[in-house]
PDB file of N, CA and C in Angstrom:
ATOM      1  N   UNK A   1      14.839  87.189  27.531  1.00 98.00           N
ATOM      2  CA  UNK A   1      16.009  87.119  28.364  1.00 98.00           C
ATOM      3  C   UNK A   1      16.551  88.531  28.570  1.00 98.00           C
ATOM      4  N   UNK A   2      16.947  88.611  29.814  1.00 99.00           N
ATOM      5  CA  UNK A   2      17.749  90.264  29.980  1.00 99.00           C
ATOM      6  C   UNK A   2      19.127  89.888  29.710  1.00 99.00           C
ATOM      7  N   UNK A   3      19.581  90.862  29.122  1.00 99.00           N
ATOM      8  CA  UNK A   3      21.079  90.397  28.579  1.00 99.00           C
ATOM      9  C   UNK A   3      21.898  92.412  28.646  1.00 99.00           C
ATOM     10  N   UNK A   4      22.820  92.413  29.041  1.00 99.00           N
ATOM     11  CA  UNK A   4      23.929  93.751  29.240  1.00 99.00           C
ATOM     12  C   UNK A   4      24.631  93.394  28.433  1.00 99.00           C
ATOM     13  N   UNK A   5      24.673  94.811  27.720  1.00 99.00           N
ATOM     14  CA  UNK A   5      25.736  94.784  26.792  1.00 99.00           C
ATOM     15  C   UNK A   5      26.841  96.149  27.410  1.00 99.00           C
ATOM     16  N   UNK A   6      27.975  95.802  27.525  1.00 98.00           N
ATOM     17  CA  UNK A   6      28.827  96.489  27.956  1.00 98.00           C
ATOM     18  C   UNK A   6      29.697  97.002  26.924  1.00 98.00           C
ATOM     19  N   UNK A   7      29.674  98.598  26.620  1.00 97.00           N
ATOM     20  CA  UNK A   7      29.793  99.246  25.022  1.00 97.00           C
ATOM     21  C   UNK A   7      29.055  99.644  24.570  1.00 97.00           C
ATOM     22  N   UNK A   8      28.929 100.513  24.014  1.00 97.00           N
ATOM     23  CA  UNK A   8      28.191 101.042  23.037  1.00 97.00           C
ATOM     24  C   UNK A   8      28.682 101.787  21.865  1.00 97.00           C
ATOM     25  N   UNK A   9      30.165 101.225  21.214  1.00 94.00           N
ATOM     26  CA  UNK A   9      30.364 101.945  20.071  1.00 94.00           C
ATOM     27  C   UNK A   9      29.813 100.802  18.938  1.00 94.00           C
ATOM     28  N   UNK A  10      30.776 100.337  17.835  1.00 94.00           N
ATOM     29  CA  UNK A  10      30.351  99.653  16.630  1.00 94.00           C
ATOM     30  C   UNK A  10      29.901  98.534  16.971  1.00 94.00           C
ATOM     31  N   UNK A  11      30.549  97.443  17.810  1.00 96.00           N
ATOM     32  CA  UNK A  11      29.962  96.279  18.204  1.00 96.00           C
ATOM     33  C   UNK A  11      29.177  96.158  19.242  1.00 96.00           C
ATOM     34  N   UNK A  12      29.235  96.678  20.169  1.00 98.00           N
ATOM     35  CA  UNK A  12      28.291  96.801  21.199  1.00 98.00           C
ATOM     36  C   UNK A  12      26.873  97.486  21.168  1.00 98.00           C
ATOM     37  N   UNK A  13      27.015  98.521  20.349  1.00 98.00           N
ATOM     38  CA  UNK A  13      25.146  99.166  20.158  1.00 98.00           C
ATOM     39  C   UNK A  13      24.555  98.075  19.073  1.00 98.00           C
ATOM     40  N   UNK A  14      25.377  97.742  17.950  1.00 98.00           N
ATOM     41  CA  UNK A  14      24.833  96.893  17.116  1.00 98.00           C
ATOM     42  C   UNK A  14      24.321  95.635  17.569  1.00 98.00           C
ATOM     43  N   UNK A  15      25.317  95.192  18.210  1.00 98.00           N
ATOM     44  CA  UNK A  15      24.825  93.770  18.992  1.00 98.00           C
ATOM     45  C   UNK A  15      23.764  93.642  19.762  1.00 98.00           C
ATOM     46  N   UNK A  16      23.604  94.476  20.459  1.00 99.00           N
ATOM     47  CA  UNK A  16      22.807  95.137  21.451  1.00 99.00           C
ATOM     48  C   UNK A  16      21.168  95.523  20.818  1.00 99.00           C
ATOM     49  N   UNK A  17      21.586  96.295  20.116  1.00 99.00           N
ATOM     50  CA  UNK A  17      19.754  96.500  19.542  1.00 99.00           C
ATOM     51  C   UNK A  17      19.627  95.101  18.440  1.00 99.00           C
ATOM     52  N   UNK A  18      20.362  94.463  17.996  1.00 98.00           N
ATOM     53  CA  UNK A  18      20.089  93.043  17.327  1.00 98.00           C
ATOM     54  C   UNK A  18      19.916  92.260  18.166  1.00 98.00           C
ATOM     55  N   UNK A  19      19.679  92.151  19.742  1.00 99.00           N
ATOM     56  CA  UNK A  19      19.470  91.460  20.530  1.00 99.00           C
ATOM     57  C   UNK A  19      18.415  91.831  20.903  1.00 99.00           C
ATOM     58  N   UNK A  20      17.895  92.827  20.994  1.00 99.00           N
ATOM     59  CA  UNK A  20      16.427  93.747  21.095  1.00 99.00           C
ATOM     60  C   UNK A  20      15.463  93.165  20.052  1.00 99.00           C
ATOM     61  N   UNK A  21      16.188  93.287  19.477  1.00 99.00           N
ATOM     62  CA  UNK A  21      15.409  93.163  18.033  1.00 99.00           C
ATOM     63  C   UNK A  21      14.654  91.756  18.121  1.00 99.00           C
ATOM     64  N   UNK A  22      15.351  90.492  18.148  1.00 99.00           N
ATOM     65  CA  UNK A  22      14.501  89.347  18.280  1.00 99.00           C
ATOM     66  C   UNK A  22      14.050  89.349  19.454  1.00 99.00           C
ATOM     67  N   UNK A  23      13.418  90.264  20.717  1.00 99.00           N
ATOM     68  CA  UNK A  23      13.207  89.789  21.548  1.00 99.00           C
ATOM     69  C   UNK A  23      13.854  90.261  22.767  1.00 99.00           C
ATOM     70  N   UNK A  24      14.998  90.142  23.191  1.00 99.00           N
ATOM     71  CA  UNK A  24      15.471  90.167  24.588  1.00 99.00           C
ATOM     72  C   UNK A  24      15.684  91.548  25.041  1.00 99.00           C
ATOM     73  N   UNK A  25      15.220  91.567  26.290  1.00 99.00           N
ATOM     74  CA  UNK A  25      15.287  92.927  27.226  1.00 99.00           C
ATOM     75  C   UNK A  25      17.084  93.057  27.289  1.00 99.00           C
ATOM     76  N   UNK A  26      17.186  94.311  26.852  1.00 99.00           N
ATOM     77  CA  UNK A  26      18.914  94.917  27.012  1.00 99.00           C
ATOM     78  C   UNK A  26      18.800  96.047  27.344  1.00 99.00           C
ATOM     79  N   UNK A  27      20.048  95.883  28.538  1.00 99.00           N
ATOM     80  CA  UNK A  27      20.584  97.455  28.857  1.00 99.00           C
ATOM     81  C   UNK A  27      21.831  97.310  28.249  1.00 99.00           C
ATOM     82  N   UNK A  28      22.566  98.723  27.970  1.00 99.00           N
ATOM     83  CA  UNK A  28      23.642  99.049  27.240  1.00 99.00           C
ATOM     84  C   UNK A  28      24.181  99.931  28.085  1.00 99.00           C
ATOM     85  N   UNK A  29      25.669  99.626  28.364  1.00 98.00           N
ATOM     86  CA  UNK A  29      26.273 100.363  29.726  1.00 98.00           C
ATOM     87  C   UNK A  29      27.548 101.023  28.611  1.00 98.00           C
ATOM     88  N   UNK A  30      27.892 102.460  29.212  1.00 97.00           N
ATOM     89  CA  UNK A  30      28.616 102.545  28.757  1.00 97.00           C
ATOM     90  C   UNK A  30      29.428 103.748  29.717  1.00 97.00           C
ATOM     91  N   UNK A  31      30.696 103.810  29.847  1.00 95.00           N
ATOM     92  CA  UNK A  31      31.336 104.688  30.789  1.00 95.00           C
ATOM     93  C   UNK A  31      31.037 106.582  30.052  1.00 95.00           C
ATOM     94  N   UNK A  32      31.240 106.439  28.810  1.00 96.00           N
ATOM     95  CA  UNK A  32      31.148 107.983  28.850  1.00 96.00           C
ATOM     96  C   UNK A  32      29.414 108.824  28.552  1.00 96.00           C
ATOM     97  N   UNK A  33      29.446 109.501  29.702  1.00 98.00           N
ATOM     98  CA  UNK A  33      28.389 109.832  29.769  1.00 98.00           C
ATOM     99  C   UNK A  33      27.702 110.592  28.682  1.00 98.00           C
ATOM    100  N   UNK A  34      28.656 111.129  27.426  1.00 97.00           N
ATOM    101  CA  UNK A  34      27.491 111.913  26.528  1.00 97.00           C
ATOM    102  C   UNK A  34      27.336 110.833  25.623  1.00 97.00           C
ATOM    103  N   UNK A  35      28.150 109.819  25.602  1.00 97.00           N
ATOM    104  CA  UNK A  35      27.195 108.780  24.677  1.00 97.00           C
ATOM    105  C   UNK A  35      25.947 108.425  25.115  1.00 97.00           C
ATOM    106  N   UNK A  36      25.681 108.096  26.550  1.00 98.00           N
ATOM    107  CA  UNK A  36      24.658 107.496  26.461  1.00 98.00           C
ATOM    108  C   UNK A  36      23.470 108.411  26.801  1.00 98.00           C
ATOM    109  N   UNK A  37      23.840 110.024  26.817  1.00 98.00           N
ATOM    110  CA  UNK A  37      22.841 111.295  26.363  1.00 98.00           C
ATOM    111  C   UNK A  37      22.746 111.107  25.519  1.00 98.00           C
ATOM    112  N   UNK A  38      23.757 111.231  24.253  1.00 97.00           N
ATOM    113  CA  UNK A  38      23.119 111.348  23.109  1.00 97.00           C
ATOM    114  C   UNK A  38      22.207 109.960  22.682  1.00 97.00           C
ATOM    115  N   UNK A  39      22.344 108.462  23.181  1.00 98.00           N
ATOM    116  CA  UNK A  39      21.175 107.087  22.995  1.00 98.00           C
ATOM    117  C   UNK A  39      20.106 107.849  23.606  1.00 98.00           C
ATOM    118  N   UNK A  40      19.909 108.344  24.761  1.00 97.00           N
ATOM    119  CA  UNK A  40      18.832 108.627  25.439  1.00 97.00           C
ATOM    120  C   UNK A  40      18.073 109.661  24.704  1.00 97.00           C
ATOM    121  N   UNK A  41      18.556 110.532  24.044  1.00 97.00           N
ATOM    122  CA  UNK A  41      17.568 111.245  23.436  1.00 97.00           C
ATOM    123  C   UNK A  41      17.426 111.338  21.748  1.00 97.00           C
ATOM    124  N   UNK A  42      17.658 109.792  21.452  1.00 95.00           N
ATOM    125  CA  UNK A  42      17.161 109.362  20.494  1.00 95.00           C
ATOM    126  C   UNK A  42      18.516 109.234  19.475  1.00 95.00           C
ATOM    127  N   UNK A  43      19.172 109.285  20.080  1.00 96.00           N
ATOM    128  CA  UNK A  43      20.454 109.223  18.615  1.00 96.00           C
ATOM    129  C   UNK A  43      21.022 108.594  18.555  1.00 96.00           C
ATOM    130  N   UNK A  44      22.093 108.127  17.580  1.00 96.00           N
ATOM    131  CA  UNK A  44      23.215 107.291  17.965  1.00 96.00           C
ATOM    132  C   UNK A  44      24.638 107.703  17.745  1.00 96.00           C
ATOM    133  N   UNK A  45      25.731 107.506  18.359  1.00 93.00           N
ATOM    134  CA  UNK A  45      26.255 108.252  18.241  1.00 93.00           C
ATOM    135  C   UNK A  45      27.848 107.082  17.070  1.00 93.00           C
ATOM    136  N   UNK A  46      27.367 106.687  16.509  1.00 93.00           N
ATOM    137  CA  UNK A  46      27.862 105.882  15.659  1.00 93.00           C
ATOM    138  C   UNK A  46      27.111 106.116  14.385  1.00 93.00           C
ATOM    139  N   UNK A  47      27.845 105.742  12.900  1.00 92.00           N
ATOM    140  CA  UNK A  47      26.718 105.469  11.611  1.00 92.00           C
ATOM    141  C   UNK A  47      27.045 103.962  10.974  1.00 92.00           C
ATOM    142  N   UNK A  48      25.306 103.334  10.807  1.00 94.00           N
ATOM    143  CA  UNK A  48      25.756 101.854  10.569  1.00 94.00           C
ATOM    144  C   UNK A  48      24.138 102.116   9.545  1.00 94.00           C
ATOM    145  N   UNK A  49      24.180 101.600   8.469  1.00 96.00           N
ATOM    146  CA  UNK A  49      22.903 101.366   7.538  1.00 96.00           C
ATOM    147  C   UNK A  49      21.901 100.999   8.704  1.00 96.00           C
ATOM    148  N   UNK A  50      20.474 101.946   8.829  1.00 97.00           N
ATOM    149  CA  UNK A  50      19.337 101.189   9.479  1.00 97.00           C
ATOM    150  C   UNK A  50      19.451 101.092  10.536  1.00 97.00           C
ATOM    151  N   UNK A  51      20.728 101.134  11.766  1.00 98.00           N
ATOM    152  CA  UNK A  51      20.714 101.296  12.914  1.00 98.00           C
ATOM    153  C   UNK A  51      19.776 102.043  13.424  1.00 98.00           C
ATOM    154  N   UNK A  52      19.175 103.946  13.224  1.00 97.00           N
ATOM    155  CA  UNK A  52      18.732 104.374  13.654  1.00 97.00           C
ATOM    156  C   UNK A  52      17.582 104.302  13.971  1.00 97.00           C
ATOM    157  N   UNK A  53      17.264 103.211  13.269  1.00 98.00           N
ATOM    158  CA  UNK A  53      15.625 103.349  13.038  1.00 98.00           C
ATOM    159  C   UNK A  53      15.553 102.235  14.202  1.00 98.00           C
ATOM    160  N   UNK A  54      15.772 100.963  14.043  1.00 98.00           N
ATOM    161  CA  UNK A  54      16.087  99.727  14.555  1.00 98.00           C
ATOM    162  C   UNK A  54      16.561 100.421  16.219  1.00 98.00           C
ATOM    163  N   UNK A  55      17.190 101.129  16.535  1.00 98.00           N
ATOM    164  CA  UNK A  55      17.577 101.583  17.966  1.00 98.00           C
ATOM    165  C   UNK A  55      15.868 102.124  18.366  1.00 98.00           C
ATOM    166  N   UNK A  56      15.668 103.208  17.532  1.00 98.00           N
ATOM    167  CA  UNK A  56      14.318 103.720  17.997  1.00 98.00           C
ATOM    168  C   UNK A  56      13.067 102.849  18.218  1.00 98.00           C
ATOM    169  N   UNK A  57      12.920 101.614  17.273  1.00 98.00           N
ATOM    170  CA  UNK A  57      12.215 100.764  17.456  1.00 98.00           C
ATOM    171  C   UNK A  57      11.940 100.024  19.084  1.00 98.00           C
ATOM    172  N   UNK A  58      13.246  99.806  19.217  1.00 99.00           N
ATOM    173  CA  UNK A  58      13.127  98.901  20.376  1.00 99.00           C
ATOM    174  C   UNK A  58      13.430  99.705  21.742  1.00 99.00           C
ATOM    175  N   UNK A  59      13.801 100.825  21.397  1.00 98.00           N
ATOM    176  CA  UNK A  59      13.408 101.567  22.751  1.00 98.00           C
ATOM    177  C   UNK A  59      12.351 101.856  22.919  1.00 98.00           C
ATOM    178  N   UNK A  60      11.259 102.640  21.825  1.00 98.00           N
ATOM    179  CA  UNK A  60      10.316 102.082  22.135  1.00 98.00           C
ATOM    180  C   UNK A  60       9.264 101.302  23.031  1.00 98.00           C
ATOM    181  N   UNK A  61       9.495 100.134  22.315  1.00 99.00           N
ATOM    182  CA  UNK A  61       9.008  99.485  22.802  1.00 99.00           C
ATOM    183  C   UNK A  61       9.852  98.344  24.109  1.00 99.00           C
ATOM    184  N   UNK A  62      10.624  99.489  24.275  1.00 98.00           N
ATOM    185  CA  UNK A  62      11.277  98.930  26.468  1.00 98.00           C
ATOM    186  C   UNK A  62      11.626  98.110  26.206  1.00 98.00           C
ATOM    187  N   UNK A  63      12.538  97.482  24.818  1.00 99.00           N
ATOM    188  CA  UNK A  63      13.526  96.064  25.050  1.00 99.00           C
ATOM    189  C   UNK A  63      14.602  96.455  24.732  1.00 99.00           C
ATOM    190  N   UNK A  64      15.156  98.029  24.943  1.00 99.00           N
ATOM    191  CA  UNK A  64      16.597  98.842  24.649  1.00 99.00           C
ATOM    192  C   UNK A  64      16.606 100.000  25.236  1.00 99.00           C
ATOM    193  N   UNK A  65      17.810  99.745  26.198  1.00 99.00           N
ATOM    194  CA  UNK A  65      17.809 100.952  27.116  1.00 99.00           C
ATOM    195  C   UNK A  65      19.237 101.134  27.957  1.00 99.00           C
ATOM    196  N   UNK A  66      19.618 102.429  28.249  1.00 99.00           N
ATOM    197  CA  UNK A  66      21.155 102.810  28.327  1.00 99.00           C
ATOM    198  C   UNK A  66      21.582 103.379  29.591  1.00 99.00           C
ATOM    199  N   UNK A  67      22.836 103.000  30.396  1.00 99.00           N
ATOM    200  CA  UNK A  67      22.871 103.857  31.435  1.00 99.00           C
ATOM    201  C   UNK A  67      24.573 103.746  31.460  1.00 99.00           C
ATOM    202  N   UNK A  68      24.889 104.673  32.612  1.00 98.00           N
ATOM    203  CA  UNK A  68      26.222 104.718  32.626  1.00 98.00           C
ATOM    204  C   UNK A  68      26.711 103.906  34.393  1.00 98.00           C
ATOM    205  N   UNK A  69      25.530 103.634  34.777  1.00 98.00           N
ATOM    206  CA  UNK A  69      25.516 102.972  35.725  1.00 98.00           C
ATOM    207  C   UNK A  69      25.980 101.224  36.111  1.00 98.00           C
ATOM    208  N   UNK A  70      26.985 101.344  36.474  1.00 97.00           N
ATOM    209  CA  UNK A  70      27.991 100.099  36.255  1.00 97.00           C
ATOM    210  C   UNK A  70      26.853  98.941  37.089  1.00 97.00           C
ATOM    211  N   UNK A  71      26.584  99.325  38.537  1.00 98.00           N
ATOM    212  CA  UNK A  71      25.876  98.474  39.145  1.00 98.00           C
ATOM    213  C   UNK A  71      25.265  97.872  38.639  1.00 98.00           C
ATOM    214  N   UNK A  72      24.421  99.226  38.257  1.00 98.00           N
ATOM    215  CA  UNK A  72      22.863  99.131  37.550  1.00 98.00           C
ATOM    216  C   UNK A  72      22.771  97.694  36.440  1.00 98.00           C
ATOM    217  N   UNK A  73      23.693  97.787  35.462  1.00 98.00           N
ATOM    218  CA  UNK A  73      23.850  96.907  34.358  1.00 98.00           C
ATOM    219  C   UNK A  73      24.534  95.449  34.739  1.00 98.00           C
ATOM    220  N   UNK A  74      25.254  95.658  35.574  1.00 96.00           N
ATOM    221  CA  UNK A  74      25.808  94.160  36.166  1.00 96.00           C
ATOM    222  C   UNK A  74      24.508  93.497  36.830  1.00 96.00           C
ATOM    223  N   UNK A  75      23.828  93.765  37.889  1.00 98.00           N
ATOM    224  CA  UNK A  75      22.854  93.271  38.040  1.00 98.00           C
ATOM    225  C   UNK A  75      21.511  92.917  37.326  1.00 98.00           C
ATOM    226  N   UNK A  76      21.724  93.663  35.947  1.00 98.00           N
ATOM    227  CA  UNK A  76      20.274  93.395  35.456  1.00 98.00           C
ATOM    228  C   UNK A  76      20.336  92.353  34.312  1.00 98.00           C
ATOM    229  N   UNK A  77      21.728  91.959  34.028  1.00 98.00           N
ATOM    230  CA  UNK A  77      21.552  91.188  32.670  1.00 98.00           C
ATOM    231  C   UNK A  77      21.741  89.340  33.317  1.00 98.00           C
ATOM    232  N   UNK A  78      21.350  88.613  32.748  1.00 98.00           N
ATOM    233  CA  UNK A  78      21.703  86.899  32.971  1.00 98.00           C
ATOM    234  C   UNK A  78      22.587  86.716  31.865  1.00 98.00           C
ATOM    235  N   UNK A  79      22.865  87.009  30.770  1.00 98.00           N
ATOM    236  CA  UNK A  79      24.164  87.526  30.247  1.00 98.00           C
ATOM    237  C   UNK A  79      24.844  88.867  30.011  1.00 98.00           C
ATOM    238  N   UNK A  80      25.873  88.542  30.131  1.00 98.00           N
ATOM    239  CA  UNK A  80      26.926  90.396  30.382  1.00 98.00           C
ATOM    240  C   UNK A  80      28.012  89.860  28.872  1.00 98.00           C
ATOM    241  N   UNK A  81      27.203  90.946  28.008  1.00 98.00           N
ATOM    242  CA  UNK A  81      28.515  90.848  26.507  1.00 98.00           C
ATOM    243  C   UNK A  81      29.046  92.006  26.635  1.00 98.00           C
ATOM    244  N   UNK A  82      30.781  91.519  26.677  1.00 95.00           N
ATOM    245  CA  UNK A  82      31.159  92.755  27.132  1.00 95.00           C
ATOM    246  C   UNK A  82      31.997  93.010  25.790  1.00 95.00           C
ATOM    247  N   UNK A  83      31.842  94.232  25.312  1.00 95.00           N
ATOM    248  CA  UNK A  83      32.365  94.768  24.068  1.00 95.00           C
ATOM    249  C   UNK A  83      32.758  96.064  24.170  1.00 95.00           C
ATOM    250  N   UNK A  84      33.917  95.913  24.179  1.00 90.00           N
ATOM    251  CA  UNK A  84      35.183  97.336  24.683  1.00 90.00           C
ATOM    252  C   UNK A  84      36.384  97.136  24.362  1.00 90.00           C
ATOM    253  N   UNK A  85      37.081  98.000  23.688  1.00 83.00           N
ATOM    254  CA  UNK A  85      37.767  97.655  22.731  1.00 83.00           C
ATOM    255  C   UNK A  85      39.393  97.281  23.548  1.00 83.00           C
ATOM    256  N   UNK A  86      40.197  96.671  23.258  1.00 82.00           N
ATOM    257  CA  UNK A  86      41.032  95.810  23.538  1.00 82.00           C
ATOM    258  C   UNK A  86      42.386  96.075  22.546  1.00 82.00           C
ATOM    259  N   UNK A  87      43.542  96.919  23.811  1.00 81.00           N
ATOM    260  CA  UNK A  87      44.668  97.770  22.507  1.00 81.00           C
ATOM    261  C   UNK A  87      45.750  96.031  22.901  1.00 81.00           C
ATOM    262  N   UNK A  88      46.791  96.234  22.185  1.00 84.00           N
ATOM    263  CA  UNK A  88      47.449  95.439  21.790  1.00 84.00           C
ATOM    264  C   UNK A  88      48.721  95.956  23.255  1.00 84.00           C
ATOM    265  N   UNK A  89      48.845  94.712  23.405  1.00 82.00           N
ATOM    266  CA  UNK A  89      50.410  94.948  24.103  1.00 82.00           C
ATOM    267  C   UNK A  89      51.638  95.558  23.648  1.00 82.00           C
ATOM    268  N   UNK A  90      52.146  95.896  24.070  1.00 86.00           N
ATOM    269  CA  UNK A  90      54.141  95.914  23.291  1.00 86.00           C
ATOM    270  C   UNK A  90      54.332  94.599  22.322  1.00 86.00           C
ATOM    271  N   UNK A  91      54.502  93.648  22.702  1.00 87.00           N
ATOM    272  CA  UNK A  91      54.638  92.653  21.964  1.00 87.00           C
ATOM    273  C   UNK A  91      53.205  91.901  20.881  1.00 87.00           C
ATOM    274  N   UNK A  92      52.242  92.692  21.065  1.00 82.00           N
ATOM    275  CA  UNK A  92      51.406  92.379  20.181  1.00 82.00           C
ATOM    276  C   UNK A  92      50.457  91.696  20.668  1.00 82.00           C
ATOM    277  N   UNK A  93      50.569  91.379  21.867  1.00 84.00           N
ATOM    278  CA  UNK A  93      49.456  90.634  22.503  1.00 84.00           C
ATOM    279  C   UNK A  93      48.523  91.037  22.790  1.00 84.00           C
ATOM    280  N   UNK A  94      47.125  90.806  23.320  1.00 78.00           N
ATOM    281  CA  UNK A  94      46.058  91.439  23.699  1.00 78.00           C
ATOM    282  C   UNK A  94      46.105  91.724  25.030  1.00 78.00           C
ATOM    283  N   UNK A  95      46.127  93.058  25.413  1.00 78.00           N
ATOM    284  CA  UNK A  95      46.244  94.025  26.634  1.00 78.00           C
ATOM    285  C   UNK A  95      44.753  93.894  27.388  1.00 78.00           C
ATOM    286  N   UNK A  96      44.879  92.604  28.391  1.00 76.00           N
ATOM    287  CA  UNK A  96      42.994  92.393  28.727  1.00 76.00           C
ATOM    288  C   UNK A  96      43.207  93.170  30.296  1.00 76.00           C
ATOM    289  N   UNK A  97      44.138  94.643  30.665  1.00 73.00           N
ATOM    290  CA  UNK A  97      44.098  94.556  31.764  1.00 73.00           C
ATOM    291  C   UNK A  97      42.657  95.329  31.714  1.00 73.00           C
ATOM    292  N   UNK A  98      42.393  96.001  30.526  1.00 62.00           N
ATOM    293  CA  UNK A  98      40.863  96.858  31.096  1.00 62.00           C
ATOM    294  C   UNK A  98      39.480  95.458  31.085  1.00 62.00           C
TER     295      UNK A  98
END
């Protein structure tokens, strides 16, 4: 399955190459562009036990891959997980205008 993951900090790269991982073709979109330089040339720009290896794995082998290209990623996934972080209102509520 092609699946977009929208994010790429703690929950979103993780989710994302654990979705690679069993299997499914993912792109990983993310707005700032030196994050997804630094995915593209092999790094991550987060630290999680074993991530690094597990990212390299599945890029690899073309079932993990990154762009900053909004289009690009809306059109390519049959699911869109969108994981971006979400500040709190004044009153404490969840601020979903982004």
């Amino acid at each position: 399955m092609k699946i977009t993951v929208i994010g790429t900090g703690y929950v979103g790269l993780v989710t994302g190459t654990c979705l690679a991982e069993v299997g499914n073709e993912v792109l990983c979109l993310d707005l700032d562009p030196k994050k997804i330089d630094t995915l593209k040339a092999g790094g991550i720009p987060i630290f999680e036990p074993g991530l690094q290896d597990m990212v390299n794995r599945n890029v690899a082998a073309g079932r993990l891959s990154f762009t900053t290209d909004i289009e690009e990623s809306v059109a390519y996934g049959e699911i869109q997980f969108i994981a971006v972080g979400t500040p709190p209102d004044e009153d404490g509520s969840a601020d979903l205008q982004y």
